[in-house]
XYZ file of C-alpha atoms in Angstrom:
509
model
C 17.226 2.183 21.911
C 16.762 2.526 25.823
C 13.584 1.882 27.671
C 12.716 1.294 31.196
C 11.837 -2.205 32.467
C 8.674 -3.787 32.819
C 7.966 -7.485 34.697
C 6.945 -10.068 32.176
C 3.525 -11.087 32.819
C 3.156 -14.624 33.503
C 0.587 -16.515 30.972
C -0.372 -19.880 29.774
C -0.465 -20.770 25.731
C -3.705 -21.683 24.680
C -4.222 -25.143 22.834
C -3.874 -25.170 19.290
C -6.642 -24.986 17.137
C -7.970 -27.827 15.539
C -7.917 -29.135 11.730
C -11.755 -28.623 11.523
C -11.461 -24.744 12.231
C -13.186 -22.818 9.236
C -10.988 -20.939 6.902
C -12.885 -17.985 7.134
C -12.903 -17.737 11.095
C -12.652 -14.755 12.619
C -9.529 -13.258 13.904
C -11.036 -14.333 17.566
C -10.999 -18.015 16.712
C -7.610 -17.819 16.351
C -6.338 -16.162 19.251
C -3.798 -17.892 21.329
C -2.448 -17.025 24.322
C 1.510 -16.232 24.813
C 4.110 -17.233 27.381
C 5.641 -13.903 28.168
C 9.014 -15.550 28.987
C 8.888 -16.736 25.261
C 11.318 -19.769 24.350
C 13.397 -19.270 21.476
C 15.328 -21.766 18.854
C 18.061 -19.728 16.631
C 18.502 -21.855 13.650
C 21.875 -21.204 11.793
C 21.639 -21.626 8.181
C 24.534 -23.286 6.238
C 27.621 -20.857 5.584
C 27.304 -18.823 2.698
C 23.680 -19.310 2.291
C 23.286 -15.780 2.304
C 26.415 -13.607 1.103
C 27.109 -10.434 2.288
C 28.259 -9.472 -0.497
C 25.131 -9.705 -2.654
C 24.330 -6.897 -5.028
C 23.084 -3.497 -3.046
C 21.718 -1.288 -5.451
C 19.824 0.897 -2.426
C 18.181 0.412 1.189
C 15.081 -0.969 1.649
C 13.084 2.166 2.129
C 9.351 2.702 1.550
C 10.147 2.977 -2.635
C 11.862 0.072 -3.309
C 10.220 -2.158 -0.674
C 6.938 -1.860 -3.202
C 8.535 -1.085 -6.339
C 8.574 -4.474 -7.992
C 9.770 -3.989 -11.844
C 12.175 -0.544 -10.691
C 10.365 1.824 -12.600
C 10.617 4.378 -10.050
C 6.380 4.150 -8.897
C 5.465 2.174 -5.992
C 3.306 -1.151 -6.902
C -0.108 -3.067 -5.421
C -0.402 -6.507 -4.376
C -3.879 -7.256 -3.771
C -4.743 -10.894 -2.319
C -7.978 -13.032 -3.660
C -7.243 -15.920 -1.009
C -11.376 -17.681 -2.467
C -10.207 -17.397 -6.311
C -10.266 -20.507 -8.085
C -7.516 -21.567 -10.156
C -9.205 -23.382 -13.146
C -10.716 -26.234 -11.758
C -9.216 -26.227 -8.408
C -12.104 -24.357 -5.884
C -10.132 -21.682 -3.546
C -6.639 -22.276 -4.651
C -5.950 -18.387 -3.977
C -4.712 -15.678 -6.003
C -2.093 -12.194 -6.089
C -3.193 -10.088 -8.136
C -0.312 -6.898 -8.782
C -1.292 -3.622 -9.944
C 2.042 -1.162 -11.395
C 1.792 2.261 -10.131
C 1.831 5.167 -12.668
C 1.553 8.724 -12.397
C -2.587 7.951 -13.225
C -2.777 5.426 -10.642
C -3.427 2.007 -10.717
C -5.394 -0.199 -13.018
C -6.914 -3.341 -14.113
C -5.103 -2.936 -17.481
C -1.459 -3.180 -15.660
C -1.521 -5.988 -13.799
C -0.052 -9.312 -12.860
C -1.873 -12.553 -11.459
C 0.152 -14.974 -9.960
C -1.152 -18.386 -8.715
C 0.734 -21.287 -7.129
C 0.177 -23.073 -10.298
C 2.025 -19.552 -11.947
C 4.951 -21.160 -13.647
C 7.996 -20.489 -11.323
C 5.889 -20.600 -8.414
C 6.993 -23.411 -6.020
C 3.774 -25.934 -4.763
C 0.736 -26.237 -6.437
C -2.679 -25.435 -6.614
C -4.920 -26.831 -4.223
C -8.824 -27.047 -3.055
C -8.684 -24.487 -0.049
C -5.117 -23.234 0.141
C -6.557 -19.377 0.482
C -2.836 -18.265 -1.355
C -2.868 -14.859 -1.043
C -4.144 -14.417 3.048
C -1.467 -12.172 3.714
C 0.657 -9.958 1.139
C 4.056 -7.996 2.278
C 6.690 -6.672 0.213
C 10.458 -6.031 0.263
C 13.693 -6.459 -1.149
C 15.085 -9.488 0.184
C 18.108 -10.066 -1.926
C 19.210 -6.666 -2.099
C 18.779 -6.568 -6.057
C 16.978 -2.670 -5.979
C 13.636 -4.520 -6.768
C 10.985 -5.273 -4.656
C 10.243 -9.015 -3.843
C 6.704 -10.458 -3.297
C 5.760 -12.466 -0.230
C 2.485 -14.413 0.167
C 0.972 -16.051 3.343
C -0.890 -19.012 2.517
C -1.830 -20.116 6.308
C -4.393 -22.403 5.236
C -1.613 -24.668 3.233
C -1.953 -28.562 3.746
C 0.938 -30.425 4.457
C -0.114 -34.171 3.423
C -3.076 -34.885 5.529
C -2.530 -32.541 7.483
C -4.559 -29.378 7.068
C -3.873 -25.621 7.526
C 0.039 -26.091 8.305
C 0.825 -23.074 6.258
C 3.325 -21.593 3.676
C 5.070 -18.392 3.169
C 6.534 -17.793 -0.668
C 8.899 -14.944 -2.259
C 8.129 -14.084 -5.775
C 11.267 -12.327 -7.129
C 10.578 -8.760 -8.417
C 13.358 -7.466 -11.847
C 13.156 -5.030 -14.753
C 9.940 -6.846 -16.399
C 8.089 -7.285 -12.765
C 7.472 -10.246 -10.668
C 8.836 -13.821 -12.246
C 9.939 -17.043 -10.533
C 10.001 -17.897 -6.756
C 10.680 -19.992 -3.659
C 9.693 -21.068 -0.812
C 10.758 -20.241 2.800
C 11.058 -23.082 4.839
C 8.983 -22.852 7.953
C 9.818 -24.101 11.074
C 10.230 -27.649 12.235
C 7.362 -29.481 13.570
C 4.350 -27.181 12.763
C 1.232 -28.997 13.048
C -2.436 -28.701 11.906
C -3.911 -25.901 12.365
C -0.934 -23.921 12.853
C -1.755 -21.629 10.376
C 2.165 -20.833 9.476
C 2.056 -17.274 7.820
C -1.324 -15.743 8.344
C 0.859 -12.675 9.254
C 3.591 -10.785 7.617
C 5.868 -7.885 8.579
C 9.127 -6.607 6.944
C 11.568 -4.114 8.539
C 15.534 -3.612 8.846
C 16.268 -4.318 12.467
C 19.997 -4.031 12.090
C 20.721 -1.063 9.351
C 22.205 -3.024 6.939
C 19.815 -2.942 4.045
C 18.707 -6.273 4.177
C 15.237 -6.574 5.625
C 13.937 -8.744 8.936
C 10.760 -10.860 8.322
C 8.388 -11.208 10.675
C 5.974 -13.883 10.167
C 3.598 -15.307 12.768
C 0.793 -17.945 13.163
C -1.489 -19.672 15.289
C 1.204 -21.898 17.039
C 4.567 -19.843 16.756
C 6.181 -16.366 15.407
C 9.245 -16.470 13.451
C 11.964 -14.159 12.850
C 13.628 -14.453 9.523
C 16.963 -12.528 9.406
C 18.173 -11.151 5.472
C 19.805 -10.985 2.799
C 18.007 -14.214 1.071
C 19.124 -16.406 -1.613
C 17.209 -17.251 -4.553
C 16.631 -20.555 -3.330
C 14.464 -18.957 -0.743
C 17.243 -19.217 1.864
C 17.632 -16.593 4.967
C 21.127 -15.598 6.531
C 19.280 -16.851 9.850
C 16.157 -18.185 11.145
C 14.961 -17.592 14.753
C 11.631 -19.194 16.157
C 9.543 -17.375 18.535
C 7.484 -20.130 20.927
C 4.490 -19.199 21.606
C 3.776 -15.667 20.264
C 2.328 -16.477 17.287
C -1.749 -14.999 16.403
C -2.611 -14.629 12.762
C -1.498 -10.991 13.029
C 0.786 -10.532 16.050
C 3.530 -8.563 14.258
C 4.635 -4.964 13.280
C 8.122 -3.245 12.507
C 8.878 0.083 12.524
C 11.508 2.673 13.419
C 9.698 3.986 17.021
C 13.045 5.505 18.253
C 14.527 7.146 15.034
C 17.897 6.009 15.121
C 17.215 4.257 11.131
C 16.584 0.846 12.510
C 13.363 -0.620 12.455
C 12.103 -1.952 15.951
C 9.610 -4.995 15.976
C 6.447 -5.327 18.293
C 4.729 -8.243 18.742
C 0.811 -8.391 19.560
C -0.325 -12.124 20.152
C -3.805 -11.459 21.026
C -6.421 -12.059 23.459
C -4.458 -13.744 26.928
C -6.316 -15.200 29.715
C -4.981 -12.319 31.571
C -5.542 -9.621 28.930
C -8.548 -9.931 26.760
C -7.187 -6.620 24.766
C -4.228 -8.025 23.670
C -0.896 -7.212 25.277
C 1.745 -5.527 22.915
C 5.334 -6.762 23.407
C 8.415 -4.783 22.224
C 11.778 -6.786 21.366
C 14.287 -5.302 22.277
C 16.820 -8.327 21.641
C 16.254 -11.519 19.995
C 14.831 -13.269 23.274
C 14.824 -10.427 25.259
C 11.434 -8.216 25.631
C 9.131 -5.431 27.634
C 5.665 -5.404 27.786
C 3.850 -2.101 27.218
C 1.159 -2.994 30.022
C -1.141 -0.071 29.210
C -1.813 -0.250 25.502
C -3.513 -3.280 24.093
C -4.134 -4.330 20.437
C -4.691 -7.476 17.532
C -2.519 -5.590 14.804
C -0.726 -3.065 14.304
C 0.875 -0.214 12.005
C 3.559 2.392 12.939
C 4.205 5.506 10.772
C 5.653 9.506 12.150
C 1.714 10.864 12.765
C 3.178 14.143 14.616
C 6.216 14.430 12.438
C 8.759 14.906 14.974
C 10.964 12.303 13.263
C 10.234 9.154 15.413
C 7.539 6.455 14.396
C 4.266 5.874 16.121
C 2.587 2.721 17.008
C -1.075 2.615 15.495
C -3.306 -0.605 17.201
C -6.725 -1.918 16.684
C -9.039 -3.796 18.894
C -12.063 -4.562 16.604
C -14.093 -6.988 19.030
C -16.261 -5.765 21.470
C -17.870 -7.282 24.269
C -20.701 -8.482 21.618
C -18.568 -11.358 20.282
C -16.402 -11.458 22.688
C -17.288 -11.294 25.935
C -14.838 -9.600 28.984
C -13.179 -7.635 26.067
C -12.044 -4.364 27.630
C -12.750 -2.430 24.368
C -15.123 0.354 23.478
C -18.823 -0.372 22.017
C -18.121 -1.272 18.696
C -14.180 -1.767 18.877
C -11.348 1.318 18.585
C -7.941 2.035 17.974
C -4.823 3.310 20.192
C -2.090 5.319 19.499
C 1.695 5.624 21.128
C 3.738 8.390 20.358
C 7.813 7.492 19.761
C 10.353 9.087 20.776
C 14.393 8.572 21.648
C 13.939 5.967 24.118
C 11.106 4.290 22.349
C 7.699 3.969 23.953
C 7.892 3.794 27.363
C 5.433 0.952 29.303
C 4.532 4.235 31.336
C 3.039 5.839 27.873
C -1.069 6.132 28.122
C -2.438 5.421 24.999
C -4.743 7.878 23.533
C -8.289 6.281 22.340
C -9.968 6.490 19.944
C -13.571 5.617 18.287
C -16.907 5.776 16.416
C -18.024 7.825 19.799
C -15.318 10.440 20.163
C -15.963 13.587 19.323
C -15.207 14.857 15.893
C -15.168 10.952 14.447
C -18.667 10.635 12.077
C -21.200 8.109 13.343
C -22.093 6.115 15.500
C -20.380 2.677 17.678
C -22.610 -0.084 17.517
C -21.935 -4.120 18.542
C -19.574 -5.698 15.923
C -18.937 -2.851 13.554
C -15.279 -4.344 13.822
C -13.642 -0.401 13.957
C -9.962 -1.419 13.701
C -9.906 -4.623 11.464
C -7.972 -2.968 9.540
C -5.527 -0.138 9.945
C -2.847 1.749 7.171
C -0.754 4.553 8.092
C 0.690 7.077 5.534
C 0.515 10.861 4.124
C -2.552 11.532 2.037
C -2.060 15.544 1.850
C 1.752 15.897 1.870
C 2.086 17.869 4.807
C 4.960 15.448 6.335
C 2.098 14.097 8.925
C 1.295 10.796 8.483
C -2.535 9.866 8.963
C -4.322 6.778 9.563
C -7.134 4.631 7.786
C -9.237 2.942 9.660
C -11.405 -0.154 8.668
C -15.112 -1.216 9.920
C -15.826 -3.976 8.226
C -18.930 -4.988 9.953
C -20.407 -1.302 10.004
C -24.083 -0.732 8.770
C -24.472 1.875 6.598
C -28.236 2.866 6.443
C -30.154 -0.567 5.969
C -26.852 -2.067 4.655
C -25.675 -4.652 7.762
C -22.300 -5.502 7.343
C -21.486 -3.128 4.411
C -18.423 -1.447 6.259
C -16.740 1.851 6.427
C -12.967 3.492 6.455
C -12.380 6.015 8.775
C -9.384 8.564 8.042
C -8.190 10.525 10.892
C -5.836 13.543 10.567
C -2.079 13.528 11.768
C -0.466 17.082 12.971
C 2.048 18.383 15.058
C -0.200 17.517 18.161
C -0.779 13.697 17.465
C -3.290 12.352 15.713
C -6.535 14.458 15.590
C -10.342 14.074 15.165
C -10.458 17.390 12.946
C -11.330 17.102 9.836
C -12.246 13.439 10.383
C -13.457 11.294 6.640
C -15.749 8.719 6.573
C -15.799 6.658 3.506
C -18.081 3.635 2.589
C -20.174 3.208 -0.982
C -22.996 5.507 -0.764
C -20.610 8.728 -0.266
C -21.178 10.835 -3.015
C -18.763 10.288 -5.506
C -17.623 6.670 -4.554
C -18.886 4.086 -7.299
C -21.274 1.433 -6.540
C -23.552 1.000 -3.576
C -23.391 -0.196 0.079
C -24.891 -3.245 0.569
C -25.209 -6.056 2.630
C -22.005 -8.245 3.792
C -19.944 -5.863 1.120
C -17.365 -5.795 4.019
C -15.794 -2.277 2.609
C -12.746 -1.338 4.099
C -11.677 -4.869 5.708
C -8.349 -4.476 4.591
C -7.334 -1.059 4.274
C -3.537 0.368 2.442
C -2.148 4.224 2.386
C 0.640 3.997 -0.411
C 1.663 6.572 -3.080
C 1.253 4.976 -5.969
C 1.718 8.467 -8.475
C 4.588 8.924 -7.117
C 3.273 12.769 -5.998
C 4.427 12.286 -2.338
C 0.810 11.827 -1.464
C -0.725 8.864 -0.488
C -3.791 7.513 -2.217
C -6.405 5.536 -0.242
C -7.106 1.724 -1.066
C -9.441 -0.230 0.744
C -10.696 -3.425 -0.298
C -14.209 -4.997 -0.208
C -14.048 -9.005 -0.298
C -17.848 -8.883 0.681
C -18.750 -7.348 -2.834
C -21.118 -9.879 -4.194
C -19.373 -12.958 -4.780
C -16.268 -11.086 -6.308
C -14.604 -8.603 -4.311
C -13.553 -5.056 -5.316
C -11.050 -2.508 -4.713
C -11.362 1.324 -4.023
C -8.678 3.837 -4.826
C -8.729 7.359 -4.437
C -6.017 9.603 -5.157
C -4.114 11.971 -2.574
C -4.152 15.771 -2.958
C -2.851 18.855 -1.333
C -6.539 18.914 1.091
C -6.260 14.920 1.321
C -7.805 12.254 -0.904
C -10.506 12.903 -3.515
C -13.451 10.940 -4.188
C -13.430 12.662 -7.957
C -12.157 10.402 -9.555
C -12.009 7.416 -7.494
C -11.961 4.225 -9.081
C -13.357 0.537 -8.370
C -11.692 -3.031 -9.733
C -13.576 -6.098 -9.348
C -11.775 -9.507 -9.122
C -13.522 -10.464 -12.310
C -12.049 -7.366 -13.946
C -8.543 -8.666 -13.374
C -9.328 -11.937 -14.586
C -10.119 -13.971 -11.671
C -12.102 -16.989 -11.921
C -14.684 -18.746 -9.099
C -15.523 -22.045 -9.063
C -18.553 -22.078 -5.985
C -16.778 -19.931 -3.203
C -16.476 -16.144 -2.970
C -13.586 -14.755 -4.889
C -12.213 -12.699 -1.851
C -10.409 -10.120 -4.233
C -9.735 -7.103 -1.445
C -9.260 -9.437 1.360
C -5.598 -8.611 1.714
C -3.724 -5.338 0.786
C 0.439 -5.232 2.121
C 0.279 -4.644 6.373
C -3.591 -5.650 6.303
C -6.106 -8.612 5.571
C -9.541 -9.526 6.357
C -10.159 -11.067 9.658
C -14.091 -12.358 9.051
């Protein structure tokens, strides 16, 4: 990839936040700020910790990055970070629903605890496992792998230090795991894990983890061993937010690129977006800002596009350059990348064509998903309000999905989904939170992506939506809800969370 040059912008890290932050903070509590001249500390693993010559049984493209039991349909993971496990009050819980040419279902499903024999740790009072979900095959085995942020882990006394495990996907689905070692010196409140992204950076098959936190970002370099155990391990200094990470081919040579997008700065309120170009070695793309991010071809001329969301508005967070109500941006890629010169085109509950209406705090771009709902080879993106009202309903949320074409994303033809659209079960109500973590993914195995957005608000269980993609886009005929109690999922006195995290997205209130 080639790219112009852009100055580094020069910025002090914020301090670290303390053990007594709340678990359920919002993403603005933990917002650092980065040094742009980031240090990094390779760490070489031992010799032959990961062999090259591992099994290959296929690349880790978008089928068998989610396909955890290799029968040929793409699979959920679904975290329920407040579920108790037996006794033990907000232990955490995965909860995996196999695709099938009918969708998913509470009947097919696997729960998976860190008390889940195989599992590595153990269940404890407000570990929140299941924060963050991602998928991919680490090992190179042609099944899927399962990997769970848990960045509210305690370490001894010392709270919130974080964990990331791999559950190992095979023929019967998900069974045993490990743990990968974080880096050295981490220390409360770090928050190790709160966000995952997976991408192959070098072509080779074996995928590139990128895992961040409130204190550092980490690059993990593949194939893995079973024992949990990278081919190399690279800490990022200072870039770390409890998103701050996406990967995705922006240049279309086959090699996934990764961006990172620490947060709020002291000089940039918006979020400045970073793009690596070399392990230690960055540009800033000084007009675009954003907390997360997705990437995914939206015009379909071959290269992928960079998707970001700003949810906080000047509301909760005062001096935030972002639209009434928060809004997304989007960067088109091309042969050389993004360039820093690139203008992002904005979008938000007040541009034309988009239903409704911006309003403080509706949180528009908590939560963002990028895939093909229609099959007409242009992606489109889902867009999550958590904090929208919907008629008297404060707080009951909304997804917005906006149309890709051959121009770029488009306002035509704009869907707005919460629970009083006709068709959609149940009812908006207060605090439902619909749509805080949002996931496009073909799960029929139609080449049509159905929509899946979870509600962790949902009384004091949490649901999940799914609607099935067709030839005009997705249908609410049909559509189906889960509830955390319908997979099983226990609560001791906290919220059960189910919906809270979905694979590229979690709830940040």
């Amino acid at each position: 990839m080639t790219h112009p040059r852009h100055p580094r912008r020069p910025l002090t890290p914020a301090p670290r936040p303390g053990a007594a932050a709340m678990s359920r903070r919002p993403l603005l509590a933990a917002a650092i700020a980065v040094t742009a001249a980031a240090t990094l500390t390779a760490v070489l693993l031992p010799a032959g910790s990961a062999s090259a010559a591992a099994p290959y049984k296929g690349a880790n493209n978008a089928s068998v990055q989610n396909d955890f039991n290799g029968d040929g349909y793409r699979d959920l993971a679904v975290g329920a970070p407040g579920a108790a496990d037996g006794s033990v009050e907000a232990a955490g819980a995965v909860v995996v629903l196999y695709g099938a040419a009918g969708g998913v279902s509470a009947a097919r499903r696997t729960v998976i605890t860190q008390s889940t024999a195989g599992i590595p740790d153990s269940s404890e009072e407000w570990d929140r496992f299941g924060t963050a979900v991602a998928s991919a095959d680490l090992d190179r085995d042609g099944y899927a792998d399962l990997l769970v942020g848990t960045p509210d882990e305690s370490v001894g006394t010392m709270g919130m230090i974080g964990s990331l495990t791999v559950v190992w996907g095979g023929p019967t689905g998900l069974k045993g795991g490990a743990r990968v070692a974080p880096p050295t010196g981490l220390d409360e409140g770090c928050g190790f894990a709160g966000g995952l992204a997976v991408g192959d950076l070098d072509g080779n098959g074996a995928p590139e983890i990128g895992v961040t936190g409130n204190c550092t970002a980490t690059s993990y370099t593949g194939p893995f061993t079973r024992s949990g155990t990278p081919a190399r391990r690279t800490v990022v200094n200072g870039i770390g937010t409890n998103r701050g990470v996406v990967m995705g081919d922006i240049d279309g040579d086959g090699k996934a690129e990764r961006l990172w997008l620490p947060g709020p700065t002291d000089g940039d309120l918006g979020g400045p977006v970073y793009v690596e170009v070399s392990q230690g070695d960055y540009y800033e793309l000084p007009l675009a800002d954003g907390y997360s991010g997705q990437i995914g071809d939206i015009n379909g001329d071959g290269y992928g596009d960079l998707v970001t969301g700003i949810p906080f508005d000047s509301s909760p967070m005062p001096g935030t350059p972002t639209h009434r109500g928060g809004e997304i941006q989007v960067l088109y890629g091309s042969a050389q990348g993004i360039s820093p010169a690139q203008r992002p085109r904005i979008i938000h509950q007040d541009t034309a064509g988009v239903p409704g209406t911006s309003a403080n705090g509706d949180l528009f771009g908590a939560a963002l998903s990028i895939g093909d709902t229609n099959g007409d080879t242009y992606a489109d993106v889902l867009v999550g309000a958590p904090s929208d009202t919907v008629g008297s309903a404060r707080g009951a949320g909304a997804a917005t999905l906006l149309r890709g074409s051959a121009t770029g994303l488009t306002t035509t033809g704009t869907k707005v989904y919460t629970q009083d659209t006709a068709g959609v079960p149940g009812a908006a109500e207060n605090g439902d939170a619909f749509a805080a973590a949002t996931h496009l993914v073909d799960l029929t195995k139609d080449g049509k992506a159905e929509v899946v957005t979870g509600a962790p608000g949902e009384n004091s269980d949490g649901l999940l939506w799914t609607a099935k993609g067709t030839t005009t886009g997705p249908t609410v005929t049909g559509s189906t809800l889960i509830s955390g109690t319908g997979v099983g999922l226990k609560r001791k006195y906290t919220e059960i969370d189910f919906g809270a995290a979905l694979p590229g997205a979690r709830s940040s209130i």
